[in-house]
Short mmCIF file of C-alpha atoms in Angstrom, two decimals:
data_model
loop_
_atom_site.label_atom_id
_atom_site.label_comp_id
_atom_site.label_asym_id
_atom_site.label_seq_id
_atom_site.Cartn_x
_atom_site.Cartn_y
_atom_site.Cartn_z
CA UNK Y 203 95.25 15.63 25.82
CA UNK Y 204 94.51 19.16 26.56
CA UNK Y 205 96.90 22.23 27.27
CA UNK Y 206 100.03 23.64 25.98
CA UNK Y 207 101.56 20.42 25.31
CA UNK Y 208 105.24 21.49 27.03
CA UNK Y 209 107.79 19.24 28.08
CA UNK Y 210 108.70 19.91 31.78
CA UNK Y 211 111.00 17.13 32.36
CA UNK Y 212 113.36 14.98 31.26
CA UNK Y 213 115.79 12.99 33.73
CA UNK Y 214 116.61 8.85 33.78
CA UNK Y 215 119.14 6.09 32.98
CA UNK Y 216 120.85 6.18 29.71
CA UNK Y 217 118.86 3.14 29.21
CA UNK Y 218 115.46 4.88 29.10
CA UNK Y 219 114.22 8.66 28.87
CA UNK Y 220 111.44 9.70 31.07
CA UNK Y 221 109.54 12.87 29.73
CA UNK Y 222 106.78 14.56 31.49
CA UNK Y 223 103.89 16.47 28.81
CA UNK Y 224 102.12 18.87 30.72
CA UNK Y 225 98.42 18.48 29.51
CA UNK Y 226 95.09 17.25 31.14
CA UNK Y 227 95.85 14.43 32.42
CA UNK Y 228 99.66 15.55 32.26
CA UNK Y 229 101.32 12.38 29.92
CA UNK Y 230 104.79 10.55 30.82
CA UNK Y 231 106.83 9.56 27.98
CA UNK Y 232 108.92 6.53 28.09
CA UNK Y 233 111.36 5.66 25.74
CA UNK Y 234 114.10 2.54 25.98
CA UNK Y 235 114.28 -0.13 28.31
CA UNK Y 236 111.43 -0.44 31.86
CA UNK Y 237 113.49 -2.73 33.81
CA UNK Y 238 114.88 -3.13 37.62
CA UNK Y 239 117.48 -0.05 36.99
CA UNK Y 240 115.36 2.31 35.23
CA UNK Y 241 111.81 1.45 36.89
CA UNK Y 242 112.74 3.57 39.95
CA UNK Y 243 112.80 6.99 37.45
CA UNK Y 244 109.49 5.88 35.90
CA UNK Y 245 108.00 5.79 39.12
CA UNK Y 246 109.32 9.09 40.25
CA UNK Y 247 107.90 11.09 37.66
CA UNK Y 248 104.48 8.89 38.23
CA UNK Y 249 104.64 9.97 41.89
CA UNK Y 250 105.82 13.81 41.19
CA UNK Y 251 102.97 14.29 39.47
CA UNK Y 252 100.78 12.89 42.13
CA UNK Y 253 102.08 14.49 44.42
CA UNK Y 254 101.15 17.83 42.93
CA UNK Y 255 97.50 16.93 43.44
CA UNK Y 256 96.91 15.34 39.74
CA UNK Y 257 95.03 12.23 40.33
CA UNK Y 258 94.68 10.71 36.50
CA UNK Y 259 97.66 10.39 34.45
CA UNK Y 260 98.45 9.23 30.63
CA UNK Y 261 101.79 6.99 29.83
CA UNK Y 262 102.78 7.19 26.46
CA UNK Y 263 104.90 3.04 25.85
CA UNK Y 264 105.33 3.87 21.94
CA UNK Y 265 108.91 4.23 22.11
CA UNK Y 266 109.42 1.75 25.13
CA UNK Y 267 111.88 -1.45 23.56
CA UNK Y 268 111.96 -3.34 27.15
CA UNK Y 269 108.89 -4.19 29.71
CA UNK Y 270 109.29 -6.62 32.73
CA UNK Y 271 107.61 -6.97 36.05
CA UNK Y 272 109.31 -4.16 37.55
CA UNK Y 273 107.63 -1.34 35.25
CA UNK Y 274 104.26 -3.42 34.85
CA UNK Y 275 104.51 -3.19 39.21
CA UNK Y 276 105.31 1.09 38.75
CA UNK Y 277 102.12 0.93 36.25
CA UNK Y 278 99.60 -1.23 38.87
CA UNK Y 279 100.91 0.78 41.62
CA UNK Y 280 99.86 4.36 39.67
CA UNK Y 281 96.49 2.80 38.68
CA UNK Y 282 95.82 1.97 42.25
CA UNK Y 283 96.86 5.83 43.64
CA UNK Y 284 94.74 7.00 40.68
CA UNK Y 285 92.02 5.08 41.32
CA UNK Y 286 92.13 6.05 45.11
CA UNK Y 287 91.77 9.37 44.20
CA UNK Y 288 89.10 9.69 41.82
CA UNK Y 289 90.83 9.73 38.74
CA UNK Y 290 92.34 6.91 36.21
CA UNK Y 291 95.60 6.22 34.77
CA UNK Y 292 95.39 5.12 30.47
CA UNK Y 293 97.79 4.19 28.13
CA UNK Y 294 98.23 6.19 25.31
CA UNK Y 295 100.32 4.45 23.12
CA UNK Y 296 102.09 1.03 23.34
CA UNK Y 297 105.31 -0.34 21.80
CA UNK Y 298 104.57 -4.15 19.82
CA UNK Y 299 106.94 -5.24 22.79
CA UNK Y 300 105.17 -3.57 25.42
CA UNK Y 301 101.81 -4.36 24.29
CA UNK Y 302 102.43 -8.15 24.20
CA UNK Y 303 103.61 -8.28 27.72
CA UNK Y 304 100.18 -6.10 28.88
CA UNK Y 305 97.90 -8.66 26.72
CA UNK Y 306 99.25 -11.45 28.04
CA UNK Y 307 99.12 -10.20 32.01
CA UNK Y 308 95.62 -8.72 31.10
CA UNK Y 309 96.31 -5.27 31.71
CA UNK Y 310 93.75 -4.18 29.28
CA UNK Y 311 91.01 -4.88 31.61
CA UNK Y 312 92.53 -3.04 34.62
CA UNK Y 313 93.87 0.28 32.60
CA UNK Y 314 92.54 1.91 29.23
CA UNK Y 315 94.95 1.42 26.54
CA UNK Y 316 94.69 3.67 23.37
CA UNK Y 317 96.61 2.82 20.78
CA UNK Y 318 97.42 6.01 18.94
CA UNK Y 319 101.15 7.53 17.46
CA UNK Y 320 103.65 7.84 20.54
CA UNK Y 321 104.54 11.27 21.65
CA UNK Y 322 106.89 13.03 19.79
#
């Protein structure tokens, strides 16, 4: 990740905390629980971003507890927008939980996943 490093945002459920890095690609850190209430913040601060002309993205799951289908849809729906514009979206870091779910769905074969410390 390049630039400054500052934290622009921070909104969501009490259940999870959705921070945005700015950077190149700008990073979105999750921490707590991706489910059906808290997906819907996730996938805001995925779409802000592309909708301020950014078209690859980094998600930073170190700190995430909970992953179902309704965050792993958010992800596959960024990759695709990414993707459509030229660009990629990678995992940065992934929580034991969170990696399990994306190994056993295959994810590592449709997104880069680093695994390196989670965002402070």
């Amino acid at each position: 990740m390049e630039g400054n490093g500052q934290v622009v945002a921070r909104e969501g459920p009490a259940d999870l905390t959705v921070t945005i890095v700015e950077g190149t690609p700008p990073v979105v850190v999750l921490a707590g629980e991706v489910d059906l209430a808290t997906a819907p913040e996730f996938e805001k601060a995925l779409l802000s971003l592309l909708s301020q002309g950014r078209d690859s993205l980094a998600v930073d799951l170190g700190r995430v507890t909970y992953l179902d289908s309704t965050g792993i849809n958010v992800l596959m729906k960024a990759v695709k927008l990414c993707s459509e514009r030229g660009g990629k979206l990678a995992i940065v870091a992934a929580s034991e939980r969170a990696m399990r779910v994306m190994r056993l769905l295959n994810l590592d074969r449709v997104m880069p996943i680093r695994q390196s410390a989670p965002m402070p």
